[in-house]
Coordinates of C-alpha atoms and ligand atoms in Angstrom, one line a residue:
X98 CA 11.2 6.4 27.4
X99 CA 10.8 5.6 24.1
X100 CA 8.0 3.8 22.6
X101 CA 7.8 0.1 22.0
X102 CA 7.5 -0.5 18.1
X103 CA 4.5 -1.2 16.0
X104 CA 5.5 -4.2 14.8
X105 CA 8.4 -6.3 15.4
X106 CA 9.1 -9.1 12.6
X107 CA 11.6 -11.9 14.3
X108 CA 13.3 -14.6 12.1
X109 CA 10.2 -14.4 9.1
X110 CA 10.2 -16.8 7.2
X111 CA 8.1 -18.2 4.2
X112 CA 8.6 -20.9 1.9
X113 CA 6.0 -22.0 -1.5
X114 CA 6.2 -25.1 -2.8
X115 CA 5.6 -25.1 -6.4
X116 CA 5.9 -28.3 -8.8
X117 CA 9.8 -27.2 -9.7
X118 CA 10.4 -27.4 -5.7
X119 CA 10.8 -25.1 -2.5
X120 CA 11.3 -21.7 -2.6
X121 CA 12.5 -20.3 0.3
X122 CA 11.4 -16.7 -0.8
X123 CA 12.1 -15.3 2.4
X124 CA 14.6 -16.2 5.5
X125 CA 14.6 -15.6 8.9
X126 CA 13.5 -11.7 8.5
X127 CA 14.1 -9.9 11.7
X128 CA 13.5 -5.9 12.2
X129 CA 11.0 -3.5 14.1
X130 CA 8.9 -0.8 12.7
X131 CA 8.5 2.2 15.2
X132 CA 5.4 4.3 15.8
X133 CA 5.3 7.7 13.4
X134 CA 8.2 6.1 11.4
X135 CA 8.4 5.4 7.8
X136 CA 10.8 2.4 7.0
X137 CA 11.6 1.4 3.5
X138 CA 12.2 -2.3 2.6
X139 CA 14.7 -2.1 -0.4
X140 CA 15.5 -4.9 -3.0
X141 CA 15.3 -5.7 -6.7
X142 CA 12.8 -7.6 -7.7
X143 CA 12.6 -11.3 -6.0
X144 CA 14.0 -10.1 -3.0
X145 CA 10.7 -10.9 -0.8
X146 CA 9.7 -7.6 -0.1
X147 CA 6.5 -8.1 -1.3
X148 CA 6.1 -11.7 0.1
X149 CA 6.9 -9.8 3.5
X150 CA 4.2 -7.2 3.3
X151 CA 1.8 -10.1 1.6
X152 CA 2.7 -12.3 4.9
X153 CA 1.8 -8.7 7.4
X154 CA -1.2 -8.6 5.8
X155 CA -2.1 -12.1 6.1
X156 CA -2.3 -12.7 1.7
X157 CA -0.5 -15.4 1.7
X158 CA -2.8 -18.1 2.4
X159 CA -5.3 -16.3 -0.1
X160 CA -5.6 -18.2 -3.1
X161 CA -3.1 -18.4 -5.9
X162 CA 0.5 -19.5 -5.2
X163 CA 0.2 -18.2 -1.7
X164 CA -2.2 -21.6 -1.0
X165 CA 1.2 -23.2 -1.0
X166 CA 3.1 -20.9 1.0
X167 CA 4.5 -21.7 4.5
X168 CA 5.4 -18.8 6.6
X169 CA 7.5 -19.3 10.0
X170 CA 9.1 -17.1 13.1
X171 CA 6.8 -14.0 14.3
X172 CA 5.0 -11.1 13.6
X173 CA 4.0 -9.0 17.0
X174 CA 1.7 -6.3 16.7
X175 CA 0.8 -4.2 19.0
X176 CA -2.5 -2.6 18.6
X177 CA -4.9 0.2 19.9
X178 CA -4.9 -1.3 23.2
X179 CA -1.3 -1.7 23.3
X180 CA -1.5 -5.5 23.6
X181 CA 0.8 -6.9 21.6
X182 CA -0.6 -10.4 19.2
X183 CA 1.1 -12.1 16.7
X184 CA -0.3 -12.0 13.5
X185 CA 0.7 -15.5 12.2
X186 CA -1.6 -16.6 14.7
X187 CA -4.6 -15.0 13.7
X188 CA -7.4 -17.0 12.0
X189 CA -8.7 -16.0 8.6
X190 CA -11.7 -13.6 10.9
X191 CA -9.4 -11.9 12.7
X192 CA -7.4 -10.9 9.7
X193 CA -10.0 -9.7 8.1
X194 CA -10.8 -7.5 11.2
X195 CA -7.4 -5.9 11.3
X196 CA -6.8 -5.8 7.6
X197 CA -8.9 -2.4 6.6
X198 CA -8.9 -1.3 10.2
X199 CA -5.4 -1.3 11.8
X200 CA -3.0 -2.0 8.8
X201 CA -3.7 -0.8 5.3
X202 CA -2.3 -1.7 1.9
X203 CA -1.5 0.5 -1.3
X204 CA -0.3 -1.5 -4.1
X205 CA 1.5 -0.8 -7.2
X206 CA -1.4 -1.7 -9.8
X207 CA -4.6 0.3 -8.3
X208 CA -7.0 -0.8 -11.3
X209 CA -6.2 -4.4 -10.1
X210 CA -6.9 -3.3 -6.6
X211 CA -10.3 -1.8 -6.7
X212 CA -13.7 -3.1 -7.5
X213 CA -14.3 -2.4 -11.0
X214 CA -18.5 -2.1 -10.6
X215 CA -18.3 -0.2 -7.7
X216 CA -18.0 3.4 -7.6
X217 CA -15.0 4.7 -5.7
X218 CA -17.6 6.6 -3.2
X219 CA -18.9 3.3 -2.7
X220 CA -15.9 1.2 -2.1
X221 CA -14.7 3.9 0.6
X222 CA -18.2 4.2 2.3
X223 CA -18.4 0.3 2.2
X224 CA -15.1 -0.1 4.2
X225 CA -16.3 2.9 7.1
X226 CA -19.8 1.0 7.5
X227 CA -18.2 -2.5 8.1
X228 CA -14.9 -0.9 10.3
X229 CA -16.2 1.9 11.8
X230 CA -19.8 1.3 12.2
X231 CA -21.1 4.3 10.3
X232 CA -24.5 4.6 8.6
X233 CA -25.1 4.1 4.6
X234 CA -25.6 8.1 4.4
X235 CA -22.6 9.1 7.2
X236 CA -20.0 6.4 5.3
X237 CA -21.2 8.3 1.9
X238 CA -21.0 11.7 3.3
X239 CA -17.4 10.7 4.9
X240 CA -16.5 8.9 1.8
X241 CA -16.5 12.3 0.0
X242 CA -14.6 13.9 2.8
X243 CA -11.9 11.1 2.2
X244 CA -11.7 11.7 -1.3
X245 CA -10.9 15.8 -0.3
X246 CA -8.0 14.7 1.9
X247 CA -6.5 12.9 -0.7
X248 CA -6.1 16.3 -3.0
X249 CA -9.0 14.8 -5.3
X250 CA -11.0 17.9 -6.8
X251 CA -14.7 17.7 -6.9
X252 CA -15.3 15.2 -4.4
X253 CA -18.6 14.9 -4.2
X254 CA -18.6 14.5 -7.8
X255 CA -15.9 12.7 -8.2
X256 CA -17.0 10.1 -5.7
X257 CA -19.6 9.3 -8.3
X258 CA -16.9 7.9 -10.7
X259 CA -16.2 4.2 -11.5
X260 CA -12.4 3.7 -11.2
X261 CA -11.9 3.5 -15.1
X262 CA -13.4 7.0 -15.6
X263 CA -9.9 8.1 -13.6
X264 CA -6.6 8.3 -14.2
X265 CA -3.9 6.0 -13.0
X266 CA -2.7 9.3 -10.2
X267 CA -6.3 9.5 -9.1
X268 CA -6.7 6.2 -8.8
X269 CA -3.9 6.1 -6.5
X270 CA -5.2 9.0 -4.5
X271 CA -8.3 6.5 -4.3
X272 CA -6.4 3.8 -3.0
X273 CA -4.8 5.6 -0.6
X274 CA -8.3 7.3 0.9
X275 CA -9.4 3.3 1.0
X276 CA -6.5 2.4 2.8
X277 CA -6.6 5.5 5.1
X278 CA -10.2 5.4 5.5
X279 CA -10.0 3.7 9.4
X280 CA -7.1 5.6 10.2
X281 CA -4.8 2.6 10.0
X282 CA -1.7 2.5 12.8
X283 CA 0.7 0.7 9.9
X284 CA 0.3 2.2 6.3
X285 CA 2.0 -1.0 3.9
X286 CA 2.7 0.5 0.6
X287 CA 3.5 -1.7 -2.0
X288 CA 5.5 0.1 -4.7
X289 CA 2.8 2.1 -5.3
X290 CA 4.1 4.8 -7.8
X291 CA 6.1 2.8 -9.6
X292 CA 3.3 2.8 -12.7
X293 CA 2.9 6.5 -12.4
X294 CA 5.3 9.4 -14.8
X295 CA 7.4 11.2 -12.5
X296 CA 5.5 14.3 -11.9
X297 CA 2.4 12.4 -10.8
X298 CA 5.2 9.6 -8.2
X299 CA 6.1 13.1 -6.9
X300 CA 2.5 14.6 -5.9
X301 CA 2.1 11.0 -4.6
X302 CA 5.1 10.9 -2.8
X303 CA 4.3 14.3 -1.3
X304 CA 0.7 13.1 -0.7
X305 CA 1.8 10.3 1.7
X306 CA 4.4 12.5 3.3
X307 CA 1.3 15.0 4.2
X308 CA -1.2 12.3 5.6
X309 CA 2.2 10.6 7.4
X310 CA 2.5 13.7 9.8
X311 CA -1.3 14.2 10.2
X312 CA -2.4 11.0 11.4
X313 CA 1.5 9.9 12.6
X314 CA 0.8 6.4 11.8
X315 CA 3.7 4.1 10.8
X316 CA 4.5 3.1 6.9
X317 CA 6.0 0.1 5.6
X318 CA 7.2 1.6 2.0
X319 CA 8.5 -1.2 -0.4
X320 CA 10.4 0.1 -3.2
X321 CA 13.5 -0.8 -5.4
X322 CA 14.3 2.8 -5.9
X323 CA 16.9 4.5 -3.7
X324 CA 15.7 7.9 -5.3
X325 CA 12.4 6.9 -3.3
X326 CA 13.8 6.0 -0.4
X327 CA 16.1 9.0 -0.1
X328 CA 12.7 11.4 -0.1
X329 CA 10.6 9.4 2.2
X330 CA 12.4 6.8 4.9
X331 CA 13.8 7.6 8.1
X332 CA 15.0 3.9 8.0
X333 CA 15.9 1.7 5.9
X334 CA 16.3 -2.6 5.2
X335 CA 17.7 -3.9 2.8
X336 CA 16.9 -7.4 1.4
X337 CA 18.8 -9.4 -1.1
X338 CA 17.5 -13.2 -2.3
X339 CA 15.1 -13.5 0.7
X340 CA 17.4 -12.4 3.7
X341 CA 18.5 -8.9 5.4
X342 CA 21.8 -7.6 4.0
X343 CA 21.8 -4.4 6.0
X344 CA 19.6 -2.1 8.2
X345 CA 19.7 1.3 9.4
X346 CA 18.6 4.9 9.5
X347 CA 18.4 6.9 5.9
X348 CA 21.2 9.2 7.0
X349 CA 23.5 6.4 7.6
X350 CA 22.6 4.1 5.1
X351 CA 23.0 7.1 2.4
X352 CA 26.2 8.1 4.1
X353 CA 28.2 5.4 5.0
X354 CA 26.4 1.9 3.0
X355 CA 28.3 -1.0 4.6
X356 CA 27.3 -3.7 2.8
X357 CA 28.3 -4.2 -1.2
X358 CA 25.0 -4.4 -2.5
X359 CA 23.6 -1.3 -0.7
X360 CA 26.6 0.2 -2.3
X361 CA 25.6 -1.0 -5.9
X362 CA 22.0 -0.3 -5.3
X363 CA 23.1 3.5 -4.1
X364 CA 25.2 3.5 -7.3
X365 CA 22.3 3.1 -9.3
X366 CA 20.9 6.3 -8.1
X367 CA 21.4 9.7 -10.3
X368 CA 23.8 11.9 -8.5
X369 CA 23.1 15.4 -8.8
X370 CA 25.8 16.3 -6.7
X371 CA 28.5 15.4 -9.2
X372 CA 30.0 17.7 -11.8
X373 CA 28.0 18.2 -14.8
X374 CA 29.7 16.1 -17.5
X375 CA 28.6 13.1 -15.2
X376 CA 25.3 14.0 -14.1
X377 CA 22.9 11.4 -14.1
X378 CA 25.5 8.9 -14.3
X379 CA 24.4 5.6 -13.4
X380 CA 26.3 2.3 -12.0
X381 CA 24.8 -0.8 -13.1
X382 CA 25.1 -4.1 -10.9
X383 CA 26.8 -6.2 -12.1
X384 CA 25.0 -9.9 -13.1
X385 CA 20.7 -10.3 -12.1
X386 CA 19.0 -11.3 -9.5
X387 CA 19.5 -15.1 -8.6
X388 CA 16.9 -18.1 -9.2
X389 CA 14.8 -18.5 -5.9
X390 CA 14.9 -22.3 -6.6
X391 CA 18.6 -22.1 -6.6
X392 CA 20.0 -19.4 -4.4
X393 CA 24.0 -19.5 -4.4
X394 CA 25.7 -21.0 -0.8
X395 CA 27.0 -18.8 1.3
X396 CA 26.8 -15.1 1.0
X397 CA 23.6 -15.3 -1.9
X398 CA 25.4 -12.0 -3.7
X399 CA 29.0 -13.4 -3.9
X400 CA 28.6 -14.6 -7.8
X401 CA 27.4 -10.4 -8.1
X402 CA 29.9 -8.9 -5.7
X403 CA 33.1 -7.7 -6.6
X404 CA 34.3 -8.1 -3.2
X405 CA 34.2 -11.7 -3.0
X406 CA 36.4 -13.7 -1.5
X407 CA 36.7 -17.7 -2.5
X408 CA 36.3 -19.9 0.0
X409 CA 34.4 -17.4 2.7
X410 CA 32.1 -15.9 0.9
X411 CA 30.6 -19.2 -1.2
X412 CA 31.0 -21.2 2.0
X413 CA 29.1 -19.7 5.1
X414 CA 26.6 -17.2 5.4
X415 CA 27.3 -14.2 6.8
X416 CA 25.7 -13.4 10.2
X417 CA 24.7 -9.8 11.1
X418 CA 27.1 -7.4 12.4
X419 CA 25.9 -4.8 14.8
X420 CA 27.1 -1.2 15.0
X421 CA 26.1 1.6 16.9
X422 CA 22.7 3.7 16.2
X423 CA 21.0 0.6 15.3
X424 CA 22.8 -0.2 12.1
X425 CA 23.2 -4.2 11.3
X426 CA 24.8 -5.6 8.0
X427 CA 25.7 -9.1 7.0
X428 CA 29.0 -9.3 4.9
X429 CA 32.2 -11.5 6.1
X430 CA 34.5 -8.8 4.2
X431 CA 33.0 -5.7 5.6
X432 CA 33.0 -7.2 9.0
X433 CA 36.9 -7.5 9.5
X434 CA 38.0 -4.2 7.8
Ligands
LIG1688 FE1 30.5 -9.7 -1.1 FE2 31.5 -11.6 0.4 FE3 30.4 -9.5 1.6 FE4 28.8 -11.3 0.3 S1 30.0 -11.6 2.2 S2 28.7 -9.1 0.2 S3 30.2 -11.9 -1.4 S4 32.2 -9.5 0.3

């Protein structure tokens, strides 16, 4: 039998008010993250893949722009117990509780994540002795051992370090121990080497693959970088404007992309397969991303796609199609070839 997922997102949605009106940043989000399985949320920028992982975490209602936000449907979560909860219901105490503990967060900007006056051995230890109940000297004495898990050399010194005395890598190797420090069961990562050069994404990349199969705990990777995804997800969503285009596993989603965005977005990816006069090549999207306060009717990429039809696709939006092994996309075209 297998087991029941993680977490299940059904029909998320959040909207933020601002003074030029509603944005309705993301809509009626529905898919599952399995135990032991890495999913990748894919979209360009303004998609709402962050706004998704900012609603898991409970963020939103933190200060900022989120103090306007308004998030509907359900997140169910099932924890250590196995008892499932949904998170939207939680009150801010709760969140707190879960946020450190069961579900972690690595971001994209790690110097805006961590306590500048703090030492990085201090800002692991500080998390063990308010989740896991461990004394000042075990959290310090652990907080070192985190720090070695994470490839950091020196730990003991290193541990010493504020976070500006590192670079931008082993600053994300420290966010990652912080985030790993309870043994989460969900892993959110939040674009997370999209600052770094390539050789230092890679070692990251590599880094979470390693701590993936050791502790077999679930990752919600958020990228706009098919290259990314291709190393790293076993499945795959992809968002466009705020709603699901198409979902499915990595193999089939690389294979057979159903939905004319995936397509574009897969374009966009090197090839290293083709001959050599065209390696590298790279297929732009046509057009950018639309204006949240004034998504298009209908299908939200028709003014992009060049598969458009007048008259469907600016008219209705398109509901998911189901195919087999779990694959959905949502495209009037593609659904009567
Ligand atoms: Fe393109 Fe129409 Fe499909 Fe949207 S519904 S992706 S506009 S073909």
């Amino acid at each position: 039998m297998t087991a029941p997922p993680l977490l299940q997102l059904r029909d998320l949605s959040v909207d933020f008010s601002t003074d030029m009106g509603i944005v309705h940043a993301v809509d009626r989000v529905s898919f599952d993250i399995g135990t032991d399985e890495i999913v990748a949320l894919v979209g360009e920028s303004g998609s709402g893949k962050s706004v998704i992982a900012q609603a898991i975490m409970g963020l939103l209602g933190v200060g900022g722009a989120g103090r306007n936000a308004r998030t509907s449907g359900q997140l169910r979560f099932r924890g250590r117990d196995g008892a499932a909860i949904d998170l939207l219901t939680l009150d801010a105490e709760e969140r707190r509780r879960l946020r450190g503990r069961d579900i972690g967060m690595v971001f994209q900007e790690p110097m805006t994540a961590l306590n500048p006056v703090l030492t990085v051995g201090e800002q692991i230890a500080e998390l063990l002795r308010v989740h896991a109940g461990l004394t000042r000297a075990q959290a310090a004495a652990e907080a070192v051992a985190r720090l070695a898990e994470v490839g950091i050399a020196a730990p003991a010194e290193r541990a010493k370090s504020y976070p500006h005395q590192m670079s931008g890598g082993m600053r994300q190797r420290v966010l990652i121990a912080i985030a790993m420090a309870c043994q989460p069961l969900l892993l959110i990562a939040d674009e997370p080497t999209t600052a770094l050069d390539v050789t230092v994404q890679a070692q990251i990349l590599e880094l979470m693959r390693t701590l993936k199969r050791r502790t077999r705990m679930s990752v919600l990777f958020i990228t706009h970088d098919f290259g990314i995804v291709a190393e790293l997800a076993d499945r795959v969503v992809v968002l466009y404007a705020g709603r699901m285009v198409e979902e499915g596993s990595a193999t089939d989603i690389f294979a057979s992309p159903r939905h004319p965005y995936t397509e574009g977005l897969l374009g966009a990816v090197p090839r290293l397969d083709l001959a050599s006069d065209t390696i590298g090549a790279v297929a732009i999207l046509p057009g950018t991303a639309p204006d949240p306060l004034a998504f298009p009717a209908g299908c939200r990429f028709h003014p992009r796609c060049t598969h458009a039809r007048p008259g469907l696709c600016d008219g209705k939006a398109p509901a998911m199609t189901a195919l087999a092994g779990a694959r959905r996309f949502a495209c009037h075209v593609r659904a009567s070839a």
